[in-house]
CSV table of C-alpha atoms in Angstrom, one decimal:
chain,number,residue,atom,x,y,z
A,285,MET,CA,-10.0,40.7,2.8
A,286,SER,CA,-7.1,38.7,4.2
A,287,SER,CA,-4.1,38.1,2.1
A,288,ASN,CA,-2.7,34.7,0.9
A,289,LYS,CA,0.4,33.5,-0.8
A,290,GLY,CA,1.0,30.2,-2.7
A,291,VAL,CA,3.5,28.3,-4.8
A,292,ALA,CA,2.4,28.4,-8.5
A,293,TYR,CA,3.7,26.4,-11.4
A,294,ILE,CA,4.8,28.9,-14.2
A,295,LYS,CA,6.5,26.8,-16.8
A,296,PRO,CA,8.8,23.7,-16.9
A,297,GLY,CA,11.5,24.2,-14.3
A,298,VAL,CA,9.9,27.3,-12.8
A,299,VAL,CA,7.7,27.9,-9.8
A,300,GLU,CA,7.0,31.2,-8.1
A,301,VAL,CA,5.6,32.3,-4.7
A,302,GLN,CA,2.7,34.5,-5.7
A,303,ASN,CA,-0.1,36.4,-4.1
A,304,ILE,CA,-3.2,34.3,-4.5
A,305,ASP,CA,-6.9,34.6,-3.6
A,306,TYR,CA,-7.8,34.0,0.1
A,307,PRO,CA,-9.9,30.9,0.2
A,308,LYS,CA,-13.7,31.0,0.5
A,309,LEU,CA,-16.2,28.5,1.7
A,310,ALA,CA,-17.5,28.0,-1.8
A,311,LEU,CA,-17.5,25.6,-4.7
A,312,GLY,CA,-17.8,27.8,-7.7
A,313,ASP,CA,-21.0,29.9,-7.3
A,314,ARG,CA,-22.4,27.9,-4.4
A,315,LYS,CA,-21.6,27.9,-0.7
A,316,CYS,CA,-19.5,25.0,0.7
A,317,HIS,CA,-21.2,24.6,4.0
A,318,HIS,CA,-19.4,21.3,4.6
A,319,GLY,CA,-15.9,22.8,4.3
A,320,VAL,CA,-13.3,24.5,6.5
A,321,ILE,CA,-10.6,27.0,5.9
A,322,LEU,CA,-7.2,26.1,7.3
A,323,LYS,CA,-4.2,28.1,8.3
A,324,VAL,CA,-1.5,25.9,6.8
A,325,VAL,CA,0.9,24.7,9.5
A,326,SER,CA,3.1,22.6,7.2
A,327,THR,CA,2.8,21.5,3.6
A,328,ASN,CA,5.3,19.3,1.7
A,329,ILE,CA,7.0,19.2,-1.7
A,330,CYS,CA,6.2,15.8,-3.3
A,331,GLY,CA,7.8,13.9,-6.1
A,332,SER,CA,4.4,14.0,-7.9
A,333,ASP,CA,4.6,17.8,-7.8
A,334,GLN,CA,8.0,17.5,-9.4
A,335,HIS,CA,6.6,15.6,-12.4
A,336,MET,CA,4.5,18.6,-13.2
A,337,VAL,CA,7.3,21.1,-12.6
A,338,ARG,CA,9.5,19.2,-15.0
A,339,GLY,CA,6.8,19.7,-17.7
A,340,ARG,CA,6.0,16.0,-17.8
A,341,THR,CA,2.2,16.5,-17.4
A,342,THR,CA,-0.4,18.8,-19.0
A,343,ALA,CA,-0.5,21.1,-15.9
A,344,PRO,CA,-1.6,24.6,-16.8
A,345,GLU,CA,0.4,27.7,-16.0
A,346,GLY,CA,-0.6,29.3,-12.7
A,347,LEU,CA,-1.7,26.0,-11.0
A,348,VAL,CA,-1.2,26.5,-7.2
A,349,LEU,CA,0.7,23.4,-6.1
A,350,GLY,CA,0.5,21.2,-3.0
A,351,HIS,CA,-1.5,18.2,-1.9
A,352,GLU,CA,0.3,17.4,1.4
A,353,ILE,CA,-1.3,19.6,3.9
A,354,THR,CA,-1.5,19.9,7.7
A,355,GLY,CA,-3.3,22.9,9.2
A,356,GLU,CA,-5.3,24.6,11.9
A,357,VAL,CA,-9.0,25.2,11.4
A,358,ILE,CA,-9.8,28.9,11.5
A,359,GLU,CA,-13.3,28.9,9.9
A,360,ALA,CA,-15.9,26.1,9.6
A,361,GLY,CA,-18.9,25.9,7.4
A,362,ARG,CA,-22.5,25.7,8.8
A,363,ASP,CA,-22.8,22.0,8.3
A,364,VAL,CA,-19.5,20.9,9.8
A,365,GLU,CA,-20.4,19.1,13.0
A,366,PHE,CA,-17.4,17.4,14.5
A,367,ILE,CA,-14.3,19.5,13.4
A,368,LYS,CA,-14.0,22.7,15.4
A,369,VAL,CA,-12.1,26.0,15.0
A,370,GLY,CA,-8.7,25.6,16.6
A,371,ASP,CA,-8.4,21.9,15.8
A,372,LEU,CA,-5.0,20.8,14.3
A,373,VAL,CA,-5.7,18.4,11.4
A,374,SER,CA,-4.1,16.3,8.8
A,375,VAL,CA,-5.6,16.5,5.3
A,376,PRO,CA,-5.6,13.4,3.1
A,377,PHE,CA,-4.3,14.3,-0.4
A,378,ASN,CA,-7.3,12.5,-1.8
A,379,ILE,CA,-10.4,14.6,-1.8
A,380,ALA,CA,-13.4,12.4,-1.1
A,381,CYS,CA,-17.1,13.1,-0.7
A,382,GLY,CA,-17.8,10.3,1.8
A,383,ARG,CA,-21.2,9.6,0.0
A,384,CYS,CA,-20.4,7.7,-3.2
A,385,ARG,CA,-20.1,4.0,-3.7
A,386,ASN,CA,-16.3,4.1,-3.7
A,387,CYS,CA,-16.0,6.2,-0.6
A,388,LYS,CA,-18.4,3.9,1.3
A,389,GLU,CA,-16.1,1.0,0.3
A,390,GLY,CA,-13.1,2.8,1.6
A,391,ARG,CA,-11.7,3.6,-1.8
A,392,THR,CA,-11.3,7.3,-1.3
A,393,GLY,CA,-8.6,7.7,-3.9
A,394,ILE,CA,-11.3,7.2,-6.6
A,395,CYS,CA,-14.2,9.2,-5.3
A,396,LEU,CA,-16.9,9.6,-7.9
A,397,ASN,CA,-18.2,13.1,-7.0
A,398,VAL,CA,-15.2,15.4,-6.7
A,399,ASN,CA,-13.8,15.5,-10.2
A,400,PRO,CA,-16.0,15.9,-13.3
A,401,ALA,CA,-13.3,14.5,-15.5
A,402,ARG,CA,-12.5,11.1,-13.9
A,403,PRO,CA,-12.7,9.3,-10.6
A,404,GLY,CA,-10.4,10.7,-7.9
A,405,ALA,CA,-9.3,14.2,-7.0
A,406,ALA,CA,-6.4,15.9,-5.2
A,407,TYR,CA,-5.4,19.4,-4.2
A,408,GLY,CA,-3.2,21.3,-6.6
A,409,TYR,CA,-2.7,18.6,-9.2
A,410,VAL,CA,-3.2,18.3,-12.9
A,411,ASP,CA,-6.5,16.7,-14.1
A,412,MET,CA,-7.6,16.1,-10.5
A,413,GLY,CA,-10.6,18.3,-10.3
A,414,GLY,CA,-9.2,21.9,-10.3
A,415,TRP,CA,-8.8,22.1,-6.6
A,416,VAL,CA,-6.5,24.9,-5.3
A,417,GLY,CA,-3.3,23.5,-3.8
A,418,GLY,CA,-2.1,23.8,-0.3
A,419,GLN,CA,1.5,25.0,-0.7
A,420,ALA,CA,0.1,28.2,0.6
A,421,GLN,CA,-0.7,30.2,3.8
A,422,TYR,CA,-4.4,29.3,3.7
A,423,VAL,CA,-6.5,26.6,1.9
A,424,MET,CA,-10.1,25.5,1.8
A,425,VAL,CA,-10.9,21.8,2.5
A,426,PRO,CA,-14.4,20.4,1.6
A,427,TYR,CA,-16.3,17.6,3.3
A,428,ALA,CA,-14.4,18.4,6.4
A,429,ASP,CA,-16.0,15.9,8.8
A,430,PHE,CA,-15.3,13.0,6.5
A,431,ASN,CA,-11.8,14.0,5.2
A,432,LEU,CA,-9.9,15.5,8.1
A,433,LEU,CA,-8.0,13.6,10.8
A,434,LYS,CA,-7.9,15.6,14.0
A,435,PHE,CA,-4.9,15.2,16.2
A,436,PRO,CA,-6.0,14.4,19.8
A,437,ASP,CA,-3.6,16.8,21.6
A,438,LYS,CA,-2.5,20.0,19.8
A,439,ASP,CA,0.7,20.6,21.8
A,440,GLN,CA,1.8,17.0,21.4
A,441,ALA,CA,1.1,17.2,17.7
A,442,LEU,CA,3.1,20.4,17.2
A,443,ALA,CA,6.0,18.7,18.9
A,444,LYS,CA,5.9,15.8,16.4
A,445,ILE,CA,4.7,17.9,13.4
A,446,LYS,CA,7.7,16.9,11.3
A,447,ASP,CA,6.5,13.3,11.5
A,448,LEU,CA,2.8,14.0,11.4
A,449,THR,CA,3.0,16.2,8.3
A,450,LEU,CA,3.9,13.1,6.4
A,451,LEU,CA,0.4,11.5,7.1
A,452,SER,CA,-1.2,13.5,4.3
A,453,ASP,CA,0.6,11.4,1.6
A,454,ILE,CA,4.0,9.8,1.6
A,455,PHE,CA,3.8,7.8,4.8
A,456,PRO,CA,0.4,6.2,4.0
A,457,THR,CA,1.4,5.9,0.3
A,458,GLY,CA,4.6,4.1,1.2
A,459,TYR,CA,2.8,1.9,3.7
A,460,HIS,CA,0.1,1.2,1.1
A,461,GLY,CA,2.7,0.0,-1.3
A,462,ALA,CA,4.1,-2.4,1.3
A,463,VAL,CA,0.7,-3.6,2.4
A,464,THR,CA,-0.5,-4.3,-1.2
A,465,ALA,CA,2.8,-6.1,-1.9
A,466,GLY,CA,1.9,-8.5,0.9
A,467,VAL,CA,4.7,-7.4,3.3
A,468,GLY,CA,4.5,-9.0,6.7
A,469,PRO,CA,6.6,-10.5,9.5
A,470,GLY,CA,9.7,-12.2,8.0
A,471,SER,CA,9.2,-10.8,4.5
A,472,ILE,CA,12.1,-10.1,2.2
A,473,VAL,CA,11.2,-6.9,0.3
A,474,TYR,CA,12.7,-5.0,-2.6
A,475,VAL,CA,11.8,-1.3,-2.8
A,476,ALA,CA,12.6,0.4,-6.2
A,477,GLY,CA,13.4,4.0,-5.6
A,478,ALA,CA,14.9,5.8,-2.6
A,479,GLY,CA,13.1,9.1,-2.9
A,480,PRO,CA,10.8,10.1,-0.1
A,481,VAL,CA,8.0,7.6,-0.9
A,482,GLY,CA,10.5,4.8,-1.4
A,483,LEU,CA,12.1,5.6,2.0
A,484,ALA,CA,8.7,5.8,3.6
A,485,CYS,CA,7.9,2.4,2.1
A,486,ALA,CA,11.1,0.9,3.4
A,487,ALA,CA,10.4,2.2,6.9
A,488,SER,CA,6.8,1.0,6.6
A,489,SER,CA,8.1,-2.5,5.6
A,490,GLN,CA,10.1,-2.5,8.8
A,491,LEU,CA,7.1,-1.4,10.8
A,492,LEU,CA,5.2,-4.4,9.2
A,493,GLY,CA,7.9,-6.8,10.4
A,494,ALA,CA,10.0,-7.4,7.3
A,495,ALA,CA,13.1,-9.3,7.9
A,496,CYS,CA,15.2,-7.6,5.2
A,497,VAL,CA,14.4,-4.5,3.2
A,498,ILE,CA,16.5,-3.9,0.1
A,499,VAL,CA,16.3,-0.4,-1.6
A,500,GLY,CA,17.5,0.3,-5.1
A,501,ASP,CA,18.4,3.7,-6.6
A,502,MET,CA,21.0,5.5,-8.7
A,503,ILE,CA,21.8,8.4,-6.3
A,504,PRO,CA,24.4,7.6,-3.7
A,505,GLU,CA,23.1,10.1,-1.1
A,506,ARG,CA,19.6,8.5,-1.3
A,507,LEU,CA,21.1,5.0,-0.8
A,508,GLU,CA,23.1,6.3,2.2
A,509,GLN,CA,19.8,7.6,3.6
A,510,ALA,CA,18.2,4.2,3.2
A,511,ARG,CA,21.2,2.6,5.0
A,512,SER,CA,20.9,5.1,7.9
A,513,PHE,CA,17.8,3.2,9.2
A,514,GLY,CA,18.9,-0.4,8.5
A,515,CYS,CA,18.1,-1.1,4.8
A,516,GLU,CA,20.3,-3.0,2.4
A,517,THR,CA,21.0,-1.1,-0.8
A,518,ILE,CA,21.6,-1.7,-4.5
A,519,ASP,CA,23.3,0.8,-6.8
A,520,LEU,CA,21.4,0.5,-10.0
A,521,ARG,CA,24.1,2.3,-12.0
A,522,LYS,CA,26.2,-0.9,-11.8
A,523,ASP,CA,26.4,-3.2,-14.8
A,524,VAL,CA,25.2,-6.1,-12.7
A,525,SER,CA,21.7,-7.4,-12.9
A,526,LEU,CA,19.2,-6.6,-10.2
A,527,ALA,CA,18.7,-10.3,-9.5
A,528,GLU,CA,22.5,-10.9,-9.1
A,529,GLN,CA,22.8,-8.0,-6.7
A,530,ILE,CA,19.9,-9.3,-4.7
A,531,GLU,CA,21.5,-12.7,-4.6
A,532,ALA,CA,24.7,-11.2,-3.3
A,533,ILE,CA,22.7,-9.8,-0.3
A,534,ILE,CA,20.3,-12.7,0.6
A,535,GLY,CA,21.7,-15.7,-1.2
A,536,VAL,CA,18.9,-16.1,-3.7
A,537,PRO,CA,18.0,-13.9,-6.7
A,538,GLU,CA,14.4,-13.2,-5.7
A,539,VAL,CA,12.3,-11.5,-3.0
A,540,ASP,CA,8.9,-12.2,-1.4
A,541,ALA,CA,7.5,-8.7,-2.3
A,542,ALA,CA,8.4,-5.7,-4.4
A,543,VAL,CA,7.2,-2.1,-4.5
A,544,ASP,CA,7.6,0.3,-7.4
A,545,CYS,CA,8.2,3.8,-5.9
A,546,VAL,CA,9.6,5.3,-9.1
A,547,GLY,CA,6.9,5.6,-11.6
A,548,PHE,CA,6.8,6.7,-15.2
A,549,GLU,CA,10.1,8.7,-15.3
A,550,ALA,CA,12.1,5.5,-14.7
A,551,ARG,CA,15.5,5.1,-16.2
A,552,GLY,CA,17.3,2.0,-17.4
A,553,HIS,CA,19.7,0.1,-15.2
A,554,GLY,CA,23.5,-0.2,-15.6
A,555,HIS,CA,24.9,1.3,-18.7
A,556,ASN,CA,21.4,2.5,-19.7
A,557,CYS,CA,21.0,4.6,-16.5
A,558,GLN,CA,21.1,7.9,-18.4
A,559,HIS,CA,18.2,6.9,-20.7
A,560,GLU,CA,14.5,6.9,-19.8
A,561,GLN,CA,12.9,3.5,-20.0
A,562,PRO,CA,9.5,4.0,-18.3
A,563,ALA,CA,8.7,0.3,-18.0
A,564,THR,CA,12.1,-0.6,-16.5
A,565,VAL,CA,11.0,-0.9,-12.9
A,566,LEU,CA,7.8,-2.8,-13.6
A,567,ASN,CA,9.7,-5.3,-15.7
A,568,SER,CA,12.6,-5.7,-13.3
A,569,VAL,CA,10.4,-6.2,-10.2
A,570,MET,CA,8.6,-9.0,-12.1
A,571,GLU,CA,12.0,-10.7,-12.7
A,572,VAL,CA,13.0,-10.6,-9.0
A,573,THR,CA,9.6,-11.2,-7.3
A,574,ARG,CA,9.1,-14.9,-6.4
A,575,ALA,CA,6.3,-16.9,-8.1
A,576,GLY,CA,3.0,-16.1,-6.2
A,577,GLY,CA,4.4,-12.8,-4.9
A,578,ALA,CA,2.8,-9.4,-5.1
A,579,ILE,CA,3.9,-6.1,-6.5
A,580,GLY,CA,2.7,-2.8,-5.1
A,581,ILE,CA,2.8,0.1,-7.5
A,582,PRO,CA,2.4,3.5,-5.7
A,583,GLY,CA,4.8,5.1,-8.2
A,584,LEU,CA,2.9,7.4,-10.4
A,585,TYR,CA,1.9,6.5,-14.0
A,586,VAL,CA,0.1,9.0,-16.1
A,587,THR,CA,-2.2,9.0,-19.1
A,588,GLY,CA,-0.7,12.1,-20.6
A,589,ASP,CA,3.1,12.7,-20.7
A,590,PRO,CA,4.1,15.4,-23.2
A,591,GLY,CA,7.8,15.0,-22.4
A,592,ALA,CA,7.9,11.2,-23.1
A,593,LYS,CA,10.4,9.9,-25.7
A,594,ASP,CA,7.9,8.1,-27.9
A,595,ASP,CA,4.2,8.4,-28.9
A,596,ASN,CA,3.1,5.3,-26.9
A,597,ALA,CA,4.7,6.6,-23.6
A,598,LYS,CA,3.0,9.9,-24.2
A,599,ILE,CA,-0.4,8.3,-23.5
A,600,GLY,CA,0.9,5.9,-20.8
A,601,MET,CA,1.3,2.9,-23.0
A,602,LEU,CA,4.4,1.1,-21.9
A,603,ASN,CA,6.3,-2.0,-23.1
A,604,ILE,CA,5.5,-4.2,-20.1
A,605,ARG,CA,6.4,-7.9,-20.1
A,606,ILE,CA,3.0,-8.9,-18.7
A,607,GLY,CA,3.5,-12.5,-19.8
A,608,LEU,CA,6.3,-12.9,-17.2
A,609,GLY,CA,4.0,-11.6,-14.4
A,610,TRP,CA,1.2,-13.9,-15.6
A,611,ALA,CA,3.5,-16.9,-15.7
A,612,LYS,CA,4.6,-16.2,-12.1
A,613,SER,CA,1.0,-15.6,-10.9
A,614,HIS,CA,2.0,-12.1,-9.6
A,615,ALA,CA,-0.6,-9.8,-8.1
A,616,PHE,CA,-0.3,-6.1,-9.1
A,617,TYR,CA,-1.9,-3.2,-7.2
A,618,THR,CA,-1.9,0.2,-8.7
A,619,GLY,CA,-3.5,3.6,-8.1
A,620,GLN,CA,-3.6,6.3,-5.5
A,621,CYS,CA,-3.3,5.4,-1.9
A,622,PRO,CA,-6.6,5.7,-0.1
A,623,VAL,CA,-5.0,7.7,2.7
A,624,MET,CA,-7.9,7.4,5.2
A,625,LYS,CA,-7.6,3.6,5.2
A,626,TYR,CA,-4.3,4.1,7.1
A,627,HIS,CA,-3.7,7.5,8.5
A,628,ARG,CA,-5.3,7.1,11.9
A,629,GLN,CA,-3.2,3.9,12.7
A,630,LEU,CA,-0.1,5.5,11.4
A,631,MET,CA,-0.7,8.6,13.5
A,632,GLN,CA,-0.9,6.4,16.5
A,633,ALA,CA,2.4,4.7,15.5
A,634,ILE,CA,4.0,8.2,15.4
A,635,LEU,CA,2.5,9.4,18.7
A,636,TYR,CA,3.5,6.2,20.5
A,637,ASP,CA,7.0,6.3,19.1
A,638,LYS,CA,6.8,3.2,17.1
A,639,ILE,CA,8.4,4.8,14.1
A,640,GLN,CA,10.5,7.9,13.3
A,641,ILE,CA,9.3,8.6,9.8
A,642,ALA,CA,10.7,12.1,9.5
A,643,LYS,CA,14.1,10.9,10.3
A,644,ALA,CA,13.8,8.0,7.8
A,645,VAL,CA,12.9,10.4,4.9
A,646,ASN,CA,15.2,13.2,6.2
A,647,VAL,CA,12.7,16.0,6.6
A,648,GLN,CA,14.1,19.5,6.0
A,649,VAL,CA,11.9,22.4,7.0
A,650,ILE,CA,12.1,25.6,4.8
A,651,SER,CA,10.0,28.7,4.5
A,652,LEU,CA,7.3,29.1,1.9
A,653,GLU,CA,9.3,31.8,0.2
A,654,ASN,CA,12.2,29.3,-0.2
A,655,ALA,CA,10.0,26.8,-2.0
A,656,PRO,CA,11.5,27.5,-5.5
A,657,ASN,CA,15.0,26.5,-4.2
A,658,GLY,CA,13.5,23.5,-2.5
A,659,TYR,CA,12.1,22.4,-5.9
A,660,LYS,CA,15.5,22.9,-7.6
A,661,ASP,CA,17.4,20.9,-5.0
A,662,PHE,CA,14.8,18.1,-5.0
A,663,ASP,CA,15.0,17.9,-8.8
A,664,LYS,CA,18.7,17.3,-8.5
A,665,GLY,CA,18.1,14.3,-6.4
A,666,ALA,CA,18.5,15.7,-2.9
A,667,ALA,CA,18.1,13.0,-0.2
A,668,LYS,CA,15.6,15.1,1.6
A,669,LYS,CA,11.9,15.6,2.1
A,670,TYR,CA,11.2,19.4,2.0
A,671,VAL,CA,8.5,20.6,4.3
A,672,LEU,CA,7.3,24.2,3.9
A,673,ASP,CA,6.5,26.2,7.0
A,674,PRO,CA,4.3,29.1,5.8
A,675,HIS,CA,3.7,30.8,9.2
A,676,GLY,CA,6.9,29.8,11.2
A,677,MET,CA,4.9,27.4,13.3
A,678,VAL,CA,7.2,24.3,13.0
A,679,PRO,CA,9.4,23.9,16.1
A,680,ALA,CA,13.1,24.0,15.5
């Protein structure tokens, strides 16, 4: 039996690299003839993983983490027709059957057949179907023909792997946030949060033709990273309203589109920046988005948060000023990004040098064994996107 190692959640603040089972082409007691086993080429630490590691979800001890996976096919099930051993592929973080109503409508983030508890599933994530995560040396991927995106040229893909690894989640997620907020040529956009998804959203907004992209955060290094590729920035620690700071940049206190890339661990602005206020971002973007504008919400909100400060927030019930959004006829778009809706087009944008997404989010490659340190640095607000290299395959 071959060996395998993976990054496991142990308790709040602690992850460990452990020996884990080598994957099988099986779903419980039955064969998974439609699946493949991947040798993981790159797998990324995500802010969504960090929510679990902070103890802000009901994640169980021992959960193998990781839903951002790029790998080489080393074994294929009997029923896999179009993906071959040796192919280098991107794995959407959404697990989708390709057969249910939602999948056929392109809504692969809420597949009806891959999670007995609720619509939608993901690798290595709490309440998302119990699938083993991909921060590992090897992982099993089901419904391979439907889910996997094959790179057309393996050598070319390895040369651009730092960019292509982001296709599994944060690049499509950031792009989805911008698209659902209505970003297009000439748009003025506000992106809340300069973590990796926020930076990916800002770069995506530029790709979509935005005239001005404004990014707000409380961490100076992350704001500096946003400025490095042409964004305007707002320091949310200042005791100046968001609307006033936007007006100082563009002359008016409102934007065409806004994207919440923060989620449920949001903090207050200004003098309240040390205190969690989970509805802060949602309420602030309603204030600064023009009447008739749209708000994309790829930032994660959960139905169970044991670390929340009050009983309502523990079940995802937030103090949202929905009357303001209604009065301004705002459109809101929530939920997981359906990665397959975008990843082929975004792959082409990378391969044809239309975007340098790894540079925008400041990819830093580390070994699988160094994952615990990556989690610690990321938790401190490092302006980096950590990519794990389990087999030393990522070019320097």
